Short mmCIF file of C-alpha atoms and ligand atoms in Angstrom, two decimals:
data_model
loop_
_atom_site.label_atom_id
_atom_site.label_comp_id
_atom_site.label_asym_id
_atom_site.label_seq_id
_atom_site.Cartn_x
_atom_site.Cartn_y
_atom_site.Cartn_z
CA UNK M 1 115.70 83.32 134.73
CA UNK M 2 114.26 86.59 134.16
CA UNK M 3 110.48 87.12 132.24
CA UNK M 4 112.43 87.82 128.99
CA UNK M 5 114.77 85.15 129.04
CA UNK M 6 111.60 82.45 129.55
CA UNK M 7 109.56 83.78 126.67
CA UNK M 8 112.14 83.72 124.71
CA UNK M 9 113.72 80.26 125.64
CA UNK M 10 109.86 78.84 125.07
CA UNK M 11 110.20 80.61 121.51
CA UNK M 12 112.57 78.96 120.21
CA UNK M 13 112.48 75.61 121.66
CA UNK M 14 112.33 73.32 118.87
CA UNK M 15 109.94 70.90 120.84
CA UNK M 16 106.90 73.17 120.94
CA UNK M 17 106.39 72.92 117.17
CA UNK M 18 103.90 71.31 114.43
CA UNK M 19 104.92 67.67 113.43
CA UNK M 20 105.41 69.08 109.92
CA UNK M 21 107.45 72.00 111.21
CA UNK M 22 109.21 69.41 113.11
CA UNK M 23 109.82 66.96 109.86
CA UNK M 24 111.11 69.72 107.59
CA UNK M 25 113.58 71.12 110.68
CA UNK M 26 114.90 67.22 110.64
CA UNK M 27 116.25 67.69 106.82
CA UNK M 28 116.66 71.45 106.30
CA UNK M 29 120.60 72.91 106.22
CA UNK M 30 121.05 74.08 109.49
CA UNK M 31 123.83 76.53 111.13
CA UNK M 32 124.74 77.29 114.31
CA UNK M 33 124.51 81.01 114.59
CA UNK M 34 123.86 83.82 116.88
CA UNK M 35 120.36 84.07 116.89
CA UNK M 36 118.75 80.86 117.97
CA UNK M 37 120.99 78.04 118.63
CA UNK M 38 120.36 77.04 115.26
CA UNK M 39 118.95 78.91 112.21
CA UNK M 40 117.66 76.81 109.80
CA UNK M 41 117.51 77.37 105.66
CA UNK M 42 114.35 77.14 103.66
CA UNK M 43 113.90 78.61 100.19
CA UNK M 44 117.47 80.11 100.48
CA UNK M 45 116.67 82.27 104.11
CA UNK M 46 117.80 81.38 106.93
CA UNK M 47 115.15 81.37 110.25
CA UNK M 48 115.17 80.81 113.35
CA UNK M 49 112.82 77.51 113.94
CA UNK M 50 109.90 79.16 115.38
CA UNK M 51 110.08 82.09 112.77
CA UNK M 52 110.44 79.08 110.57
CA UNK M 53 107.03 77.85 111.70
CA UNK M 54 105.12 81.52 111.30
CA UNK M 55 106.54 81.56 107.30
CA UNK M 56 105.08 78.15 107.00
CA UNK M 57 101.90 78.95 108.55
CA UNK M 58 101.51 82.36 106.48
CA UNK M 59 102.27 80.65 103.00
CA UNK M 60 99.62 78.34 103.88
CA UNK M 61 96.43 80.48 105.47
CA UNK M 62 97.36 83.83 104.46
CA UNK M 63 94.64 84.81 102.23
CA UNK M 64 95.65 88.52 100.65
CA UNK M 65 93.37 90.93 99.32
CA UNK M 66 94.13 93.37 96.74
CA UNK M 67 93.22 96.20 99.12
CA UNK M 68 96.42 94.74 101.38
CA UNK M 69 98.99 97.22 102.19
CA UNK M 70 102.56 94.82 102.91
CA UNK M 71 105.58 96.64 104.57
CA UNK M 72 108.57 94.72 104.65
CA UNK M 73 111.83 94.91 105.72
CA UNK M 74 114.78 92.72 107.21
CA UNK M 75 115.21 92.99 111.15
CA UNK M 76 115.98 96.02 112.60
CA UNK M 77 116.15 98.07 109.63
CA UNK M 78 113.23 100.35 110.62
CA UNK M 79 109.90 97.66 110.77
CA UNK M 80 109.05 99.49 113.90
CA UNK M 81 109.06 103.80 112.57
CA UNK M 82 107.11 102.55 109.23
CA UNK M 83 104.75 100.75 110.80
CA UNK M 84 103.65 104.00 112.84
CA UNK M 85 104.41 106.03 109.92
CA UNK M 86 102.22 103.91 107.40
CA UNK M 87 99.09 103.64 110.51
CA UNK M 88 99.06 107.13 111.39
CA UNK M 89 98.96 108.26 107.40
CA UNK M 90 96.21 106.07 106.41
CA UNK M 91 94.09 106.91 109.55
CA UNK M 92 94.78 110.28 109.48
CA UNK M 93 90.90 111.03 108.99
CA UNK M 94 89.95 108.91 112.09
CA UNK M 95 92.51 110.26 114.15
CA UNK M 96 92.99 114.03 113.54
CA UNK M 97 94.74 115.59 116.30
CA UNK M 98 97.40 112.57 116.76
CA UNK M 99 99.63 114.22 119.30
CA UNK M 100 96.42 114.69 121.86
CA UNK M 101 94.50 111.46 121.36
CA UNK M 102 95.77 108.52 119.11
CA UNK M 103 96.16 104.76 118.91
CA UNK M 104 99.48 105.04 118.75
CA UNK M 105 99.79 106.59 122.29
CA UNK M 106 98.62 103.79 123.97
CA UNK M 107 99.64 100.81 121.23
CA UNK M 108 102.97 99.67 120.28
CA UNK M 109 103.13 99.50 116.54
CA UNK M 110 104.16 95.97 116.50
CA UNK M 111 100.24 95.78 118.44
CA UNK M 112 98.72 97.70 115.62
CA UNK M 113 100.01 96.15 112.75
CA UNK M 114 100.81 92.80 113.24
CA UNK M 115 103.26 90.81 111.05
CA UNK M 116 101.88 87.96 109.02
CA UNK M 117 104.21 85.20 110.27
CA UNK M 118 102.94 86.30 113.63
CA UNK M 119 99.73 84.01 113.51
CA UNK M 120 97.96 86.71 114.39
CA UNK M 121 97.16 88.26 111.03
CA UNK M 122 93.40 86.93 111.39
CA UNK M 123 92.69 89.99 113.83
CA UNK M 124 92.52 92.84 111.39
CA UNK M 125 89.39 93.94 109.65
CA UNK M 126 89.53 97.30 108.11
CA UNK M 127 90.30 98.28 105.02
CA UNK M 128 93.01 98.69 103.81
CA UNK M 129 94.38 95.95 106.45
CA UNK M 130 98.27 96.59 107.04
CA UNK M 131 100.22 93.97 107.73
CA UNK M 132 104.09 93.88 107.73
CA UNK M 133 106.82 90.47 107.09
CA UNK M 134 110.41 90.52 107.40
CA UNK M 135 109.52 87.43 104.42
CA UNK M 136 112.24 87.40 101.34
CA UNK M 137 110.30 87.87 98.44
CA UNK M 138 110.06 84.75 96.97
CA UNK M 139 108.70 82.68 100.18
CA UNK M 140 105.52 85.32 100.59
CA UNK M 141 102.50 83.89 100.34
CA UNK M 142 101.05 83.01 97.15
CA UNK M 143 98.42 85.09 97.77
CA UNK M 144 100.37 88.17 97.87
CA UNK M 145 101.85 87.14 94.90
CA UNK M 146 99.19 86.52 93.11
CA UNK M 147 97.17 89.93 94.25
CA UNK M 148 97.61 93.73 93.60
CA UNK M 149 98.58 94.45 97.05
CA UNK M 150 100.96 97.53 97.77
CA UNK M 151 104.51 96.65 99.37
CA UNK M 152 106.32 99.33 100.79
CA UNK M 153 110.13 97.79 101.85
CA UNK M 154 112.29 99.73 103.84
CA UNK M 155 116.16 98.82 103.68
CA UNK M 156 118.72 100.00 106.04
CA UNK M 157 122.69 99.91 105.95
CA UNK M 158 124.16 96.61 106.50
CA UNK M 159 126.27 97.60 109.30
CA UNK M 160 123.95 100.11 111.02
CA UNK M 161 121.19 96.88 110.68
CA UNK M 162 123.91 94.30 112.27
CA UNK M 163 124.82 96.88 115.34
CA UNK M 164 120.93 97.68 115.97
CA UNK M 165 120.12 93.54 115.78
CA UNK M 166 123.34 93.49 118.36
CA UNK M 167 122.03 95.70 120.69
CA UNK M 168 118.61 94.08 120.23
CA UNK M 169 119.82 90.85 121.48
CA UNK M 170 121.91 92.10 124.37
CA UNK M 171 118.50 93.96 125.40
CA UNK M 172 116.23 90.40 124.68
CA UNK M 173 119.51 88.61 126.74
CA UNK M 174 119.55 86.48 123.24
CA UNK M 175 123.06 86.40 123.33
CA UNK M 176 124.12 85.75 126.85
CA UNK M 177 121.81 82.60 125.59
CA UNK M 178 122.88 81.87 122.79
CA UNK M 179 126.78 82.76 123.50
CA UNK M 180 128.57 84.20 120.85
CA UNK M 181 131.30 87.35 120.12
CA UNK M 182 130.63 89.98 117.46
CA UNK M 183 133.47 88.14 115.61
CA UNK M 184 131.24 84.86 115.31
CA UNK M 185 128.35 86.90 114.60
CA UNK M 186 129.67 89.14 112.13
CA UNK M 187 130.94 86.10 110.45
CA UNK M 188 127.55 84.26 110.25
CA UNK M 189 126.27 87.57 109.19
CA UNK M 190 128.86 88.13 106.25
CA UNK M 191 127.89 83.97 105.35
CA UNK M 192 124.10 85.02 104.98
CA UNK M 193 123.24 83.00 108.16
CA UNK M 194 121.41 85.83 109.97
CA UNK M 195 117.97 85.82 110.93
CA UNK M 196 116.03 86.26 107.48
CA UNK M 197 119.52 86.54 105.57
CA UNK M 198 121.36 86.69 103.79
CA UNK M 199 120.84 90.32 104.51
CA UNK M 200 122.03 91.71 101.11
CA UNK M 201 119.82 88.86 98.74
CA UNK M 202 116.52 90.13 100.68
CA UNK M 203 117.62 93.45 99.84
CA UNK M 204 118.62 92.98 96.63
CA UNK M 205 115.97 91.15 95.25
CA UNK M 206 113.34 93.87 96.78
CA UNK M 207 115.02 96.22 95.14
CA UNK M 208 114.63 94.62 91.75
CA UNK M 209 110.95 94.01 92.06
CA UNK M 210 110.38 97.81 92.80
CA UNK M 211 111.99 98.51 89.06
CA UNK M 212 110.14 95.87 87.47
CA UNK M 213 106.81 96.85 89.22
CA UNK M 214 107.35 100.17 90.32
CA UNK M 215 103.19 100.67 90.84
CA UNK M 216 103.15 97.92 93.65
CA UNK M 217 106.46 97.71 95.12
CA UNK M 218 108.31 101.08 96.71
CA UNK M 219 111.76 100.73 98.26
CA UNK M 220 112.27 103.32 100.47
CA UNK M 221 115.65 103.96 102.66
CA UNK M 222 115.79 104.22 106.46
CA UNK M 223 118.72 106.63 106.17
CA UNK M 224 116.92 108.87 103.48
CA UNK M 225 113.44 108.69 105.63
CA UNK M 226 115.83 109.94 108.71
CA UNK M 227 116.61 112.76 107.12
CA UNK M 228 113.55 114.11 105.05
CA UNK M 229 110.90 112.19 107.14
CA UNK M 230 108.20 114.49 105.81
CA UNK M 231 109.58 114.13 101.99
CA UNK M 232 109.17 110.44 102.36
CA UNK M 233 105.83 110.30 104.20
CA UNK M 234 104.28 111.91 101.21
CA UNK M 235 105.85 109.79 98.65
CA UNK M 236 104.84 106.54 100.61
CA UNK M 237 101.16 108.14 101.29
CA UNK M 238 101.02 109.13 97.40
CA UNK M 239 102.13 105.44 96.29
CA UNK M 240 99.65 104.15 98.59
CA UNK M 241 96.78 105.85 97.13
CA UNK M 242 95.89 108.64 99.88
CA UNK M 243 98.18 111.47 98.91
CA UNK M 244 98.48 114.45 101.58
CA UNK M 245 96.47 117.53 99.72
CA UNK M 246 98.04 121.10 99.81
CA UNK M 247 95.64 122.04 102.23
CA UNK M 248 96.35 119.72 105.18
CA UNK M 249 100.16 120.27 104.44
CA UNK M 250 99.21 123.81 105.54
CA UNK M 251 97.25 122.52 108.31
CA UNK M 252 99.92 120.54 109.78
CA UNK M 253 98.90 116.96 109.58
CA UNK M 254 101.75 115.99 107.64
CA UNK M 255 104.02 117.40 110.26
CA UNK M 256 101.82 116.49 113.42
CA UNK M 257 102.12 112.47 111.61
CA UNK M 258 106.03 112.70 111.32
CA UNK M 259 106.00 114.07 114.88
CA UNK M 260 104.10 111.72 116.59
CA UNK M 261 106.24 108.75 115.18
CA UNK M 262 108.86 110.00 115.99
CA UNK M 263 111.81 108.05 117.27
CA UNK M 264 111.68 110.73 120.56
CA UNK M 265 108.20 110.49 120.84
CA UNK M 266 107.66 107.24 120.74
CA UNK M 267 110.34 106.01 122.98
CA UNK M 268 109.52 108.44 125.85
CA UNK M 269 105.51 106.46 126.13
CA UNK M 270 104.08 104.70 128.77
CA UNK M 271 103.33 101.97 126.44
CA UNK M 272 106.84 101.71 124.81
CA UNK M 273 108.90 101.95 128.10
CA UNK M 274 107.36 99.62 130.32
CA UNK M 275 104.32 97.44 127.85
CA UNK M 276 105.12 94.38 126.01
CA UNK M 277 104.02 92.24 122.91
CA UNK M 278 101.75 89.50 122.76
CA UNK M 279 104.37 87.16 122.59
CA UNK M 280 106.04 88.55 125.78
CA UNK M 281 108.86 90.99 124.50
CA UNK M 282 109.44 94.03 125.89
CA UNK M 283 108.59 97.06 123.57
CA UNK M 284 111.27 99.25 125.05
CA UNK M 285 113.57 96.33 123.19
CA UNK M 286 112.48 98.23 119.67
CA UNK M 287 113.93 101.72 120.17
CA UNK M 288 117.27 102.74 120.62
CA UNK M 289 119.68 105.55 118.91
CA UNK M 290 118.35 104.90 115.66
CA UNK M 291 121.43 106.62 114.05
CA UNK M 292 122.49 107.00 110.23
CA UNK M 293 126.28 105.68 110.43
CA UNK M 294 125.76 104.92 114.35
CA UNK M 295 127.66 101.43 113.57
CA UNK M 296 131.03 103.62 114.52
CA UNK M 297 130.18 103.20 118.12
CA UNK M 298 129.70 99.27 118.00
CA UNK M 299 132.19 97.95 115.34
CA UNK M 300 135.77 97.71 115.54
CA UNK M 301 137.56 99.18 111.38
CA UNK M 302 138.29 95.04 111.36
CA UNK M 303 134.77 94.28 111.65
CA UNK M 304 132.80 97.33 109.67
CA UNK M 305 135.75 95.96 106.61
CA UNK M 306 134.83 92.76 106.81
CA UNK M 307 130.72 93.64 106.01
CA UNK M 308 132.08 96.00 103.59
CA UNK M 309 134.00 93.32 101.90
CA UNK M 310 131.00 91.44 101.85
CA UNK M 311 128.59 93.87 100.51
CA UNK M 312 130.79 94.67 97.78
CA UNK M 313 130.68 91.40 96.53
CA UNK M 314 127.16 90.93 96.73
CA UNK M 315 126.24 94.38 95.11
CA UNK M 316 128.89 93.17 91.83
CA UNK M 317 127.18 94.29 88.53
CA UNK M 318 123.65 94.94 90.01
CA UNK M 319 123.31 98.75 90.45
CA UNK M 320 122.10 98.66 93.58
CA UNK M 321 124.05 101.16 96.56
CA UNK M 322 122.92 101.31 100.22
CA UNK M 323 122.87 104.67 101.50
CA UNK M 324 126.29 105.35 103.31
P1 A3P U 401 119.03 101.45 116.28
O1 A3P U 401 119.19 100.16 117.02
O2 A3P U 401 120.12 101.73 115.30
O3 A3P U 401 118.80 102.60 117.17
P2 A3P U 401 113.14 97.65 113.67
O4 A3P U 401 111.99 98.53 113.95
O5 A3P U 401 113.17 97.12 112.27
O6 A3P U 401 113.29 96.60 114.71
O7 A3P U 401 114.44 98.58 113.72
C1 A3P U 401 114.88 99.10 114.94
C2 A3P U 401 115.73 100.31 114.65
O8 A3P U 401 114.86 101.39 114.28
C3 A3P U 401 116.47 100.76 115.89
O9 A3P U 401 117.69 101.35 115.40
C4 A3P U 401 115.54 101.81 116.47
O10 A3P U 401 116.17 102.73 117.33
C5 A3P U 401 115.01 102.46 115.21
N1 A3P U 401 113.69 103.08 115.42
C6 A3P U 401 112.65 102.61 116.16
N2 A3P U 401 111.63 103.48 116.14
C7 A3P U 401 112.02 104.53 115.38
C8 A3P U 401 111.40 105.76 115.00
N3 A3P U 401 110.19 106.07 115.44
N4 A3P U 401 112.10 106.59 114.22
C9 A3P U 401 113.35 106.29 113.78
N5 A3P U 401 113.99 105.15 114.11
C10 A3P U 401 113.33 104.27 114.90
#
């Protein structure tokens, strides 16, 4: 078994887990699917069981302040670029020449931000803390609920999201252990039972929340960020309360920030090419093409209709588009 392929199995093995996770696993639907050998469904999402554990153990400890800045997305729709993004902006006085000396040289941004269900959310004490959950809205903790914290949710394309989670697993070997095709998996995707899905509900009901309460929830698109990265940078530091002045447009920061997170940059460090996360994955695992419409490549016309039929549906009478 390779170092991956142990972490992982140890991850998801349903004996390691709290007597209560353990209870609520023994009468929760369950499905077999393509992530873990089964994903199980609690308020409506469906999670693996040790994902299942870290939502249980957030909505319990997780103690928000107002001063909290929440990015949230579903898997593989970009967690990874606004993470940096979001760091680099708000730091931006610490850390003024980013492309010759910066956190994010030597720190993966999974290591920097660190996602509530995690169980490591107790390590941060700055202000503002950042913290980032792939939660639907409704399961977040009260706490964030209850407080004035900003969330900044990033949605991608259903398709492009499915083909990056693909690759994902092929590079984590989660599918040689879980064994399934891209038929089964696109099924179980199109049926909601993805990891956090139903993909389109999580975005869906995001998206709704940033109408209603426009000052604390932003919905931003991978797709648009991809192509005006600096456009969206400003608009995300403005709704977070530390706009970019005139004057350190003109100096460059604004474009030094986009540059340093860049997909290109990123990818080619030390620490994203050969480091890994806490919990053992590899951080090479979190950047790939990271291409508007790249789904093409992956998804047979059969397959790309089938999520199209499906998003269709979902979208009926609420407004709401994904980009492309
Ligand atoms: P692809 O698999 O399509 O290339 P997440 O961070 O939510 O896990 O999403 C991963 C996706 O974001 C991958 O997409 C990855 O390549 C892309 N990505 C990672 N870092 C990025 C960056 N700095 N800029 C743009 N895209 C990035």
């Amino acid at each position: 078994m390779t170092n991956s392929k142990t972490t992982l199995s140890k991850l998801l093995a349903e004996s390691n887990f709290s007597q209560e996770c353990k209870e609520l696993l023994s009468y929760l639907p369950k499905d077999r699917s393509f992530f873990a050998e089964y994903l199980y469904q609690y308020q409506g999402f469906w999670y693996p069981p040790n994902l299942l554990e870290g939502v249980l153990n957030s909505q319990k400890h997780f103690q928000a302040r107002d001063s909290d800045i929440i990015l949230v997305s579903s898997p593989k729709s970009g967690t990874t670029w606004l993470k940096a993004l979001v760091y680099a902006s708000l730091h931006r006085q610490e850390h003024k020449t980013p492309l010759e000396s910066h956190p994010l040289l030597d720190n993966n941004p999974h290591s920097l931000v660190p996602f509530i269900e995690a169980f490591n959310f107790h390590t941060q004490d700055t202000s503002p803390r950042i913290f980032s959950t792939h939660m639907p809205l409704a399961s977040l903790p009260e706490s964030i609920r209850e407080s004035s914290c900003k969330v900044v949710y990033c949605c991608r394309n259903p398709k492009d999201a499915f083909v990056s989670l693909w690759h994902f697993m092929e590079k984590l070997t989660l599918k040689e252990m879980v064994g399934c095709t891209m038929e089964e998996m696109v099924s179980a995707f199109c049926r909601g039972s993805s990891v956090y899905g139903p993909f389109w509900d999580h975005a869906l009901e995001y998206w709704e929340e940033s109408r209603e309460n426009p000052k604390n929830v932003l919905f931003v698109m991978y797709e648009e960020m991809r192509e005006k990265p600096e456009d969206w940078v400003m608009r995300i530091a403005e709704f977070l309360g530390c706009p970019f002045t005139e004057r350190e447009i003109e100096d460059g920061v604004l474009e030094d920030i986009v540059k340093l997170c860049s997909l290109e940059n990123l990818s080619n460090l030390e620490v994203n090419q050969k480091g890994k996360l806490v919990n053992g994955m590899e951080t090479k695992a979190f950047f790939r093409k990271g291409e508007n419409g790249g789904w093409r490549d992956t998804l047979t016309p059969l397959l790309a209709e089938e999520i199209d039929k499906t998003t269709e549906q979902k979208l009926i009478g609420s407004g709401f588009r994904f980009f492309c």
